[in-house]
mmCIF file of C-alpha atoms in Angstrom:
data_model
loop_
_atom_site.group_PDB
_atom_site.id
_atom_site.type_symbol
_atom_site.label_atom_id
_atom_site.label_comp_id
_atom_site.label_asym_id
_atom_site.label_seq_id
_atom_site.Cartn_x
_atom_site.Cartn_y
_atom_site.Cartn_z
ATOM 1 C CA MET A 1 -0.036 -0.104 0.020
ATOM 2 C CA PRO A 2 1.493 3.332 -0.695
ATOM 3 C CA ILE A 3 2.039 5.886 1.888
ATOM 4 C CA ARG A 4 -0.757 8.336 1.994
ATOM 5 C CA LEU A 5 0.307 12.232 2.584
ATOM 6 C CA ILE A 6 -0.646 15.646 2.366
ATOM 7 C CA ILE A 7 1.296 18.538 1.678
ATOM 8 C CA VAL A 8 0.820 21.888 3.629
ATOM 9 C CA ASP A 9 2.752 24.956 2.409
ATOM 10 C CA ASP A 10 1.560 28.554 1.548
ATOM 11 C CA HIS A 11 3.399 28.644 -1.657
ATOM 12 C CA PRO A 12 1.938 26.868 -4.614
ATOM 13 C CA ILE A 13 5.422 26.403 -6.230
ATOM 14 C CA VAL A 14 6.622 24.615 -3.288
ATOM 15 C CA ARG A 15 3.661 22.312 -3.087
ATOM 16 C CA ASP A 16 3.920 21.471 -6.848
ATOM 17 C CA GLY A 17 7.486 20.874 -6.220
ATOM 18 C CA LEU A 18 7.024 18.386 -3.301
ATOM 19 C CA ARG A 19 3.932 16.766 -5.293
ATOM 20 C CA GLY A 20 6.499 16.047 -8.088
ATOM 21 C CA ILE A 21 8.912 14.374 -5.574
ATOM 22 C CA PHE A 22 6.168 11.975 -4.443
ATOM 23 C CA ASP A 23 4.676 10.987 -7.837
ATOM 24 C CA THR A 24 5.989 7.487 -7.499
ATOM 25 C CA GLY A 25 4.098 4.047 -6.723
ATOM 26 C CA ASP A 26 5.432 4.128 -2.988
ATOM 27 C CA PHE A 27 3.264 7.456 -2.285
ATOM 28 C CA GLU A 28 -0.069 8.638 -2.951
ATOM 29 C CA VAL A 29 -0.508 12.843 -2.248
ATOM 30 C CA VAL A 30 -4.197 12.886 -1.077
ATOM 31 C CA GLY A 31 -4.721 16.296 -0.283
ATOM 32 C CA GLU A 32 -2.772 19.803 -0.161
ATOM 33 C CA ALA A 33 -3.277 22.831 2.042
ATOM 34 C CA ALA A 34 -1.969 26.428 2.095
ATOM 35 C CA ASP A 35 -2.525 27.326 5.753
ATOM 36 C CA GLY A 36 -2.922 25.745 9.028
ATOM 37 C CA PRO A 37 -6.879 25.714 9.396
ATOM 38 C CA GLU A 38 -7.109 24.096 5.605
ATOM 39 C CA ALA A 39 -4.481 21.574 6.868
ATOM 40 C CA LEU A 40 -6.479 20.482 9.860
ATOM 41 C CA ALA A 41 -9.623 20.193 7.746
ATOM 42 C CA VAL A 42 -7.849 18.087 4.811
ATOM 43 C CA ALA A 43 -6.106 16.055 7.358
ATOM 44 C CA LEU A 44 -9.410 15.133 8.856
ATOM 45 C CA ARG A 45 -11.031 14.334 5.638
ATOM 46 C CA THR A 46 -8.413 12.276 4.133
ATOM 47 C CA GLU A 47 -6.804 10.660 7.208
ATOM 48 C CA PRO A 48 -3.186 10.634 5.803
ATOM 49 C CA ASP A 49 -0.295 8.535 7.047
ATOM 50 C CA VAL A 50 2.202 11.439 6.926
ATOM 51 C CA VAL A 51 1.711 15.245 6.791
ATOM 52 C CA LEU A 52 4.455 17.408 5.104
ATOM 53 C CA LEU A 53 4.337 20.624 7.140
ATOM 54 C CA ASP A 54 5.983 24.025 6.630
ATOM 55 C CA LEU A 55 6.114 25.873 9.888
ATOM 56 C CA ARG A 56 5.355 29.503 9.102
ATOM 57 C CA MET A 57 1.972 30.013 7.079
ATOM 58 C CA PRO A 58 -0.908 32.391 7.616
ATOM 59 C CA GLY A 59 -3.867 31.664 9.898
ATOM 60 C CA MET A 60 -2.311 29.296 12.286
ATOM 61 C CA SER A 61 1.433 28.336 12.987
ATOM 62 C CA GLY A 62 2.875 25.099 12.085
ATOM 63 C CA VAL A 63 3.534 24.343 15.756
ATOM 64 C CA GLU A 64 -0.087 24.738 16.553
ATOM 65 C CA VAL A 65 -1.254 22.525 13.738
ATOM 66 C CA ILE A 66 0.909 19.798 15.054
ATOM 67 C CA ARG A 67 -0.477 20.028 18.407
ATOM 68 C CA ARG A 68 -4.147 19.846 16.946
ATOM 69 C CA LEU A 69 -3.302 17.023 14.840
ATOM 70 C CA ARG A 70 -1.736 15.116 17.587
ATOM 71 C CA GLU A 71 -4.952 15.771 19.520
ATOM 72 C CA ARG A 72 -7.312 14.752 16.798
ATOM 73 C CA GLN A 73 -5.404 12.179 14.830
ATOM 74 C CA PRO A 74 -2.803 10.673 17.222
ATOM 75 C CA GLY A 75 -1.841 8.115 14.753
ATOM 76 C CA VAL A 76 -0.718 10.563 12.022
ATOM 77 C CA ARG A 77 3.091 11.314 11.399
ATOM 78 C CA VAL A 78 3.828 15.046 10.926
ATOM 79 C CA LEU A 79 7.185 15.774 9.155
ATOM 80 C CA VAL A 80 8.144 19.350 9.228
ATOM 81 C CA VAL A 81 9.860 20.487 5.946
ATOM 82 C CA THR A 82 10.967 24.304 6.123
ATOM 83 C CA THR A 83 13.546 26.795 5.792
ATOM 84 C CA PHE A 84 13.962 27.582 9.348
ATOM 85 C CA ASP A 85 16.594 25.724 11.628
ATOM 86 C CA ASP A 86 16.831 27.835 14.786
ATOM 87 C CA ASP A 87 15.994 26.647 18.098
ATOM 88 C CA ALA A 88 12.894 28.894 18.383
ATOM 89 C CA ASP A 89 11.309 26.885 15.686
ATOM 90 C CA VAL A 90 12.779 23.346 15.995
ATOM 91 C CA VAL A 91 12.285 22.911 19.796
ATOM 92 C CA PRO A 92 8.463 23.728 19.841
ATOM 93 C CA ALA A 93 7.870 21.671 16.745
ATOM 94 C CA ILE A 94 9.500 18.607 18.146
ATOM 95 C CA GLU A 95 8.063 19.144 21.746
ATOM 96 C CA GLN A 96 4.487 19.105 20.247
ATOM 97 C CA GLY A 97 5.218 15.785 18.507
ATOM 98 C CA ALA A 98 6.541 16.196 15.043
ATOM 99 C CA THR A 99 7.862 12.695 14.017
ATOM 100 C CA GLY A 100 10.755 14.580 12.085
ATOM 101 C CA TYR A 101 12.110 18.073 10.908
ATOM 102 C CA LEU A 102 13.823 18.566 7.494
ATOM 103 C CA LEU A 103 15.069 21.430 5.559
ATOM 104 C CA LYS A 104 13.688 22.464 2.171
ATOM 105 C CA ASP A 105 17.248 21.881 0.572
ATOM 106 C CA THR A 106 17.085 18.240 1.572
ATOM 107 C CA PRO A 107 17.791 16.034 -1.744
ATOM 108 C CA ARG A 108 14.833 14.253 -3.243
ATOM 109 C CA ASP A 109 15.898 10.720 -2.367
ATOM 110 C CA GLU A 110 16.574 11.818 1.136
ATOM 111 C CA LEU A 111 13.263 13.257 1.295
ATOM 112 C CA ARG A 112 11.442 10.353 0.126
ATOM 113 C CA ARG A 113 13.475 8.081 2.489
ATOM 114 C CA ALA A 114 12.562 10.478 5.287
ATOM 115 C CA VAL A 115 8.718 10.229 4.636
ATOM 116 C CA LEU A 116 8.947 6.249 4.635
ATOM 117 C CA ALA A 117 10.956 6.529 8.013
ATOM 118 C CA ALA A 118 8.383 8.844 9.467
ATOM 119 C CA ALA A 119 5.475 6.462 8.463
ATOM 120 C CA ARG A 120 7.049 3.650 10.523
ATOM 121 C CA GLY A 121 7.364 6.177 13.485
ATOM 122 C CA GLU A 122 11.166 6.790 13.155
ATOM 123 C CA THR A 123 12.429 10.159 14.221
ATOM 124 C CA VAL A 124 14.106 11.989 11.155
ATOM 125 C CA LEU A 125 16.332 14.959 11.624
ATOM 126 C CA SER A 126 18.556 17.037 9.283
ATOM 127 C CA PRO A 127 21.914 17.331 10.365
ATOM 128 C CA THR A 128 21.647 21.093 11.437
ATOM 129 C CA VAL A 129 18.477 20.446 13.292
ATOM 130 C CA ALA A 130 20.088 17.487 15.181
ATOM 131 C CA GLY A 131 22.817 20.087 16.031
ATOM 132 C CA VAL A 132 20.479 22.430 17.296
ATOM 133 C CA LEU A 133 18.665 20.051 19.571
ATOM 134 C CA THR A 134 22.145 18.716 20.887
ATOM 135 C CA GLN A 135 23.240 22.263 21.742
ATOM 136 C CA LYS A 136 20.002 23.248 23.361
ATOM 137 C CA ALA A 137 20.111 19.942 25.622
ATOM 138 C CA ARG A 138 23.814 21.091 26.688
ATOM 139 C CA GLU A 139 22.535 24.571 27.477
ATOM 140 C CA THR A 140 19.783 23.321 29.648
ATOM 141 C CA PRO A 141 20.654 22.894 33.214
ATOM 142 C CA ARG A 142 21.509 19.276 34.033
ATOM 143 C CA ARG A 143 19.046 17.426 36.386
ATOM 144 C CA THR A 144 16.127 19.655 35.613
ATOM 145 C CA LEU A 145 13.784 17.722 33.786
ATOM 146 C CA SER A 146 10.209 19.196 32.248
ATOM 147 C CA PRO A 147 6.975 17.306 33.620
ATOM 148 C CA ARG A 148 6.610 15.375 30.771
ATOM 149 C CA GLU A 149 10.212 14.087 30.971
ATOM 150 C CA ALA A 150 9.656 13.155 34.293
ATOM 151 C CA GLU A 151 6.651 11.340 33.589
ATOM 152 C CA VAL A 152 8.555 9.242 31.003
ATOM 153 C CA LEU A 153 11.447 8.332 33.190
ATOM 154 C CA ALA A 154 9.053 7.381 36.122
ATOM 155 C CA LEU A 155 7.402 4.819 33.680
ATOM 156 C CA ILE A 156 10.755 3.671 32.678
ATOM 157 C CA ALA A 157 11.634 2.970 36.175
ATOM 158 C CA ARG A 158 8.513 0.848 36.359
ATOM 159 C CA GLY A 159 9.778 -1.185 33.414
ATOM 160 C CA ALA A 160 7.510 0.199 30.721
ATOM 161 C CA THR A 161 8.295 0.036 27.127
ATOM 162 C CA ASN A 162 8.340 2.882 24.714
ATOM 163 C CA ARG A 163 5.207 1.626 23.252
ATOM 164 C CA GLU A 164 3.532 1.308 26.400
ATOM 165 C CA ILE A 165 4.788 4.805 27.582
ATOM 166 C CA ALA A 166 3.394 6.137 24.206
ATOM 167 C CA GLY A 167 0.032 4.732 24.878
ATOM 168 C CA ARG A 168 -0.150 5.881 28.656
ATOM 169 C CA LEU A 169 0.791 9.296 27.658
ATOM 170 C CA PHE A 170 -1.089 9.465 24.385
ATOM 171 C CA ILE A 171 2.036 10.406 22.518
ATOM 172 C CA THR A 172 4.055 8.816 19.656
ATOM 173 C CA GLU A 173 7.035 6.608 20.280
ATOM 174 C CA ALA A 174 8.997 8.809 18.449
ATOM 175 C CA THR A 175 8.133 11.515 20.861
ATOM 176 C CA VAL A 176 8.911 9.183 23.721
ATOM 177 C CA LYS A 177 12.306 8.552 22.237
ATOM 178 C CA THR A 178 12.845 12.347 21.835
ATOM 179 C CA HIS A 179 12.147 12.838 25.670
ATOM 180 C CA LEU A 180 14.433 10.123 26.548
ATOM 181 C CA LEU A 181 17.236 11.823 24.483
ATOM 182 C CA HIS A 182 16.513 15.040 26.379
ATOM 183 C CA VAL A 183 16.707 13.008 29.764
ATOM 184 C CA PHE A 184 20.165 11.241 28.724
ATOM 185 C CA ALA A 185 21.472 14.468 27.852
ATOM 186 C CA LYS A 186 20.361 16.222 31.147
ATOM 187 C CA LEU A 187 21.557 13.450 33.404
ATOM 188 C CA GLY A 188 24.925 12.891 31.623
ATOM 189 C CA VAL A 189 24.023 9.042 30.712
ATOM 190 C CA LYS A 190 23.729 6.934 27.710
ATOM 191 C CA ASP A 191 20.906 4.364 28.581
ATOM 192 C CA ARG A 192 17.748 3.930 30.152
ATOM 193 C CA ALA A 193 19.084 2.092 33.340
ATOM 194 C CA ALA A 194 21.746 4.639 33.848
ATOM 195 C CA ALA A 195 19.076 7.385 33.678
ATOM 196 C CA VAL A 196 16.884 5.427 36.377
ATOM 197 C CA ALA A 197 19.913 5.019 38.701
ATOM 198 C CA ALA A 198 21.100 8.855 38.139
ATOM 199 C CA ALA A 199 17.380 9.894 39.000
ATOM 200 C CA TYR A 200 17.218 7.911 42.115
ATOM 201 C CA GLU A 201 20.648 9.126 43.239
ATOM 202 C CA SER A 202 19.722 12.780 42.481
ATOM 203 C CA GLY A 203 16.321 12.507 44.264
ATOM 204 C CA LEU A 204 14.284 13.048 40.885
ATOM 205 C CA LEU A 205 12.823 9.660 41.440
ATOM 206 C CA LYS A 206 11.898 8.234 45.031
ATOM 207 C CA PRO A 207 11.463 4.707 45.824
ATOM 208 C CA ALA A 208 7.692 3.550 45.754
ATOM 209 C CA SER A 209 7.684 3.466 49.638
ATOM 210 C CA GLN A 210 8.367 7.025 49.762
ATOM 211 C CA GLY A 211 5.654 8.059 47.247
#
């Protein structure tokens, strides 16, 4: 079955270019939108597997579109394709549940592979975007977890898998992985077991007997 996708960008030329890239048997472009509200309407009508989304559009920001899509269609994968790679754009998009984040200068074949990966729930990041996230994690004070990161870590401590955490918190497995990467960076560890140990040691987690 081809991967069903919609293209969301306020520039018709960009939409035409992306449609041409995915004019193959592996993909089916089932809709297009020029702004945020239209994107939500098209997504609800067509139920795509993947949404290719620009971030800065009239009517509604791409980040808000991601948030609303995650609420209304938790199974849809959102792959940001934009020209902006600063942390003010990257971090909110990832935090709201974008499966991937690529720049518009991404080669055609790489973009196709990214959509295939996103459809499988894999996180896809351009090298510059990965660098932005890494730098942001380094700048964040260590051992200060966000509420959602703390929730993920607590479930990890109870033995939950990424899939189980995603189901409990109503987020994607890709988002769970992103939260875990942030936790690892903040705690200075490389795996789940070390993260749990460091959290107990620092008091971020408490034994069940202590509530």
